[in-house]
Amino acid sequence: KAGVTQTPRYLIKTRGQQVTLSCSPISGHRSVSWYQQTPGQGLQFLFEYFSETQRNKGNFPGRFSGRQFSNSRSEMNVSTLELGDSALYLCASSPTVGGNHGYTFGSGTRLTVV
Amino acid sequence: KQEVTQIPAALSVPEGENLVLNCSFTDSAIYNLQWFRQDPGKGLTSLLLIQSSQREQTSGRLNASLDKSSGRSTLYIAASQPGDSATYLCALRMIKAAGNKLTFGGGTRVLVKP
């Protein structure tokens, strides 16, 4: 059974550019969440999608956005990149919203902004 | 606001010693608590998921306990091995939080010396 797949694994971008990250959840999972991990702030929640709808959003500026497709795959986009956006971006999938399910995380995308 | 604390932030033990990792939280209104392992630069690997109604979960050399009344969870790793060296994170899913958002502790970085 395939796990959560994140692409690409590594990215280097220049300040001011935009970037799109992709996440394919475990087959049959319909909930996808995104987290940002930095040494200083730890793991911070970005947003969550279920059935193509954003269900929950963390405290991040509007430059961070996302979407979910009908096959549950999700993308997140960061526009006008800043140096502080350099981080490991993690995607997690869960069968549904609510209930007592745990999370399965992907390997992450390492974004470096120069 | 839920606060999740993991003390100590770092721990070094000789091979064979048992590991005891702590996770404290201020709000006991949780659905479940999940322990993860993270290797440097990698994603999160789920170790154990404890539901709110459970007191403990076991998997091989790992045992996690949950005491909601005192706001504590403990992860025990028996007979540690160098391969157990990693950062261990606890995460809670709060009843008051919308959707599947997880609240993470800061992690405990473990080094098992041969």
PDB file of C-alpha atoms in Angstrom, chain B residues 4-109:
ATOM      1  CA  VAL B   4       2.296  20.906  24.464  1.00  0.00           C
ATOM      2  CA  THR B   5       5.693  20.565  26.110  1.00  0.00           C
ATOM      3  CA  GLN B   6       8.342  17.929  25.675  1.00  0.00           C
ATOM      4  CA  ILE B   7      11.130  17.862  28.221  1.00  0.00           C
ATOM      5  CA  PRO B   8      14.015  17.334  27.884  1.00  0.00           C
ATOM      6  CA  ALA B   9      14.677  18.849  24.473  1.00  0.00           C
ATOM      7  CA  ALA B  10      17.631  16.495  24.013  1.00  0.00           C
ATOM      8  CA  LEU B  11      18.713  13.243  25.578  1.00  0.00           C
ATOM      9  CA  SER B  12      21.819  11.071  25.219  1.00  0.00           C
ATOM     10  CA  VAL B  13      21.941   7.514  26.548  1.00  0.00           C
ATOM     11  CA  PRO B  14      24.217   4.486  26.150  1.00  0.00           C
ATOM     12  CA  GLU B  15      22.967   1.588  24.065  1.00  0.00           C
ATOM     13  CA  GLY B  16      20.789  -0.832  26.020  1.00  0.00           C
ATOM     14  CA  GLU B  17      19.383   1.723  28.415  1.00  0.00           C
ATOM     15  CA  ASN B  18      15.612   2.268  28.505  1.00  0.00           C
ATOM     16  CA  LEU B  19      14.348   5.577  27.153  1.00  0.00           C
ATOM     17  CA  VAL B  20      11.598   7.590  28.834  1.00  0.00           C
ATOM     18  CA  LEU B  21      10.217  10.510  26.846  1.00  0.00           C
ATOM     19  CA  ASN B  22       7.664  12.907  28.278  1.00  0.00           C
ATOM     20  CA  CYS B  23       4.862  14.940  26.743  1.00  0.00           C
ATOM     21  CA  SER B  24       2.787  17.383  28.818  1.00  0.00           C
ATOM     22  CA  PHE B  25      -0.328  19.220  27.725  1.00  0.00           C
ATOM     23  CA  THR B  26      -2.549  21.825  29.334  1.00  0.00           C
ATOM     24  CA  ASP B  27      -5.977  20.971  27.851  1.00  0.00           C
ATOM     25  CA  SER B  28      -7.190  17.413  28.371  1.00  0.00           C
ATOM     26  CA  ALA B  29     -10.107  17.723  25.912  1.00  0.00           C
ATOM     27  CA  ILE B  30      -8.454  15.579  23.271  1.00  0.00           C
ATOM     28  CA  TYR B  31      -9.592  12.937  20.772  1.00  0.00           C
ATOM     29  CA  ASN B  32      -6.238  11.214  20.707  1.00  0.00           C
ATOM     30  CA  LEU B  33      -2.478  11.574  21.056  1.00  0.00           C
ATOM     31  CA  GLN B  34       0.030  10.336  18.527  1.00  0.00           C
ATOM     32  CA  TRP B  35       3.763   9.744  18.915  1.00  0.00           C
ATOM     33  CA  PHE B  36       5.979  10.254  15.892  1.00  0.00           C
ATOM     34  CA  ARG B  37       9.604   9.700  15.061  1.00  0.00           C
ATOM     35  CA  GLN B  38      11.525  12.007  12.734  1.00  0.00           C
ATOM     36  CA  ASP B  39      14.952  11.327  11.282  1.00  0.00           C
ATOM     37  CA  PRO B  40      17.017  14.366  10.222  1.00  0.00           C
ATOM     38  CA  GLY B  41      15.542  16.066   7.171  1.00  0.00           C
ATOM     39  CA  LYS B  42      12.846  13.430   6.795  1.00  0.00           C
ATOM     40  CA  GLY B  43       9.106  13.182   7.318  1.00  0.00           C
ATOM     41  CA  LEU B  44       7.269  11.910  10.377  1.00  0.00           C
ATOM     42  CA  THR B  45       6.813   8.210  11.052  1.00  0.00           C
ATOM     43  CA  SER B  46       3.878   7.307  13.254  1.00  0.00           C
ATOM     44  CA  LEU B  47       4.845   5.129  16.198  1.00  0.00           C
ATOM     45  CA  LEU B  48       1.752   4.842  18.380  1.00  0.00           C
ATOM     46  CA  LEU B  49      -1.743   6.320  18.462  1.00  0.00           C
ATOM     47  CA  ILE B  50      -3.570   6.445  21.805  1.00  0.00           C
ATOM     48  CA  GLN B  51      -7.251   7.236  21.850  1.00  0.00           C
ATOM     49  CA  SER B  52      -8.646   9.463  24.571  1.00  0.00           C
ATOM     50  CA  SER B  53     -10.360   6.499  26.240  1.00  0.00           C
ATOM     51  CA  GLN B  54      -7.192   4.385  26.373  1.00  0.00           C
ATOM     52  CA  ARG B  55      -4.490   4.305  29.019  1.00  0.00           C
ATOM     53  CA  GLU B  56      -1.690   2.811  26.947  1.00  0.00           C
ATOM     54  CA  GLN B  57      -0.610   1.323  23.651  1.00  0.00           C
ATOM     55  CA  THR B  58       2.225  -1.079  22.922  1.00  0.00           C
ATOM     56  CA  SER B  59       4.156  -2.013  19.822  1.00  0.00           C
ATOM     57  CA  GLY B  60       7.267  -4.147  20.145  1.00  0.00           C
ATOM     58  CA  ARG B  61       9.802  -2.314  22.308  1.00  0.00           C
ATOM     59  CA  LEU B  62       7.575   0.771  22.447  1.00  0.00           C
ATOM     60  CA  ASN B  63       4.957   1.540  25.053  1.00  0.00           C
ATOM     61  CA  ALA B  64       3.038   4.791  25.363  1.00  0.00           C
ATOM     62  CA  SER B  65       0.837   5.763  28.269  1.00  0.00           C
ATOM     63  CA  LEU B  66      -1.755   8.496  28.542  1.00  0.00           C
ATOM     64  CA  ASP B  67      -2.981  10.178  31.722  1.00  0.00           C
ATOM     65  CA  LYS B  68      -5.463  12.874  30.776  1.00  0.00           C
ATOM     66  CA  SER B  69      -6.125  13.912  34.360  1.00  0.00           C
ATOM     67  CA  SER B  70      -2.531  14.988  34.806  1.00  0.00           C
ATOM     68  CA  GLY B  71      -2.059  16.089  31.192  1.00  0.00           C
ATOM     69  CA  ARG B  72       0.779  13.696  30.502  1.00  0.00           C
ATOM     70  CA  SER B  73       1.862  11.035  28.071  1.00  0.00           C
ATOM     71  CA  THR B  74       5.044   8.991  28.310  1.00  0.00           C
ATOM     72  CA  LEU B  75       6.781   7.039  25.579  1.00  0.00           C
ATOM     73  CA  TYR B  76       8.967   4.177  26.797  1.00  0.00           C
ATOM     74  CA  ILE B  77      11.508   2.565  24.493  1.00  0.00           C
ATOM     75  CA  ALA B  78      13.014  -0.566  25.972  1.00  0.00           C
ATOM     76  CA  ALA B  79      16.625  -1.619  25.419  1.00  0.00           C
ATOM     77  CA  SER B  80      17.564   1.327  23.219  1.00  0.00           C
ATOM     78  CA  GLN B  81      19.619   0.820  20.061  1.00  0.00           C
ATOM     79  CA  PRO B  82      21.696   3.269  17.987  1.00  0.00           C
ATOM     80  CA  GLY B  83      18.971   3.045  15.337  1.00  0.00           C
ATOM     81  CA  ASP B  84      16.563   4.643  17.820  1.00  0.00           C
ATOM     82  CA  SER B  85      18.490   7.916  17.487  1.00  0.00           C
ATOM     83  CA  ALA B  86      15.991  10.439  16.138  1.00  0.00           C
ATOM     84  CA  THR B  87      13.676  13.226  17.233  1.00  0.00           C
ATOM     85  CA  TYR B  88      10.469  12.078  18.898  1.00  0.00           C
ATOM     86  CA  LEU B  89       7.367  14.249  18.704  1.00  0.00           C
ATOM     87  CA  CYS B  90       4.007  13.997  20.390  1.00  0.00           C
ATOM     88  CA  ALA B  91       0.915  15.492  18.783  1.00  0.00           C
ATOM     89  CA  LEU B  92      -2.614  15.938  20.052  1.00  0.00           C
ATOM     90  CA  ARG B  93      -5.900  16.245  18.203  1.00  0.00           C
ATOM     91  CA  MET B  94      -8.034  18.622  20.201  1.00  0.00           C
ATOM     92  CA  ILE B  95     -11.799  18.362  20.559  1.00  0.00           C
ATOM     93  CA  LYS B  96     -12.069  22.134  20.271  1.00  0.00           C
ATOM     94  CA  ALA B  97     -10.012  22.278  17.098  1.00  0.00           C
ATOM     95  CA  ALA B  98     -11.813  22.095  13.789  1.00  0.00           C
ATOM     96  CA  GLY B  99     -11.110  19.154  11.538  1.00  0.00           C
ATOM     97  CA  ASN B 100      -8.015  17.079  11.994  1.00  0.00           C
ATOM     98  CA  LYS B 101      -5.538  19.758  13.065  1.00  0.00           C
ATOM     99  CA  LEU B 102      -2.726  18.433  15.217  1.00  0.00           C
ATOM    100  CA  THR B 103      -0.932  20.393  17.938  1.00  0.00           C
ATOM    101  CA  PHE B 104       2.692  19.340  18.269  1.00  0.00           C
ATOM    102  CA  GLY B 105       5.216  19.444  21.054  1.00  0.00           C
ATOM    103  CA  GLY B 106       8.690  20.753  20.341  1.00  0.00           C
ATOM    104  CA  GLY B 107      10.195  17.265  20.275  1.00  0.00           C
ATOM    105  CA  THR B 108      12.932  15.413  22.135  1.00  0.00           C
ATOM    106  CA  ARG B 109      16.123  14.732  20.209  1.00  0.00           C
TER     107      ARG B 109
END
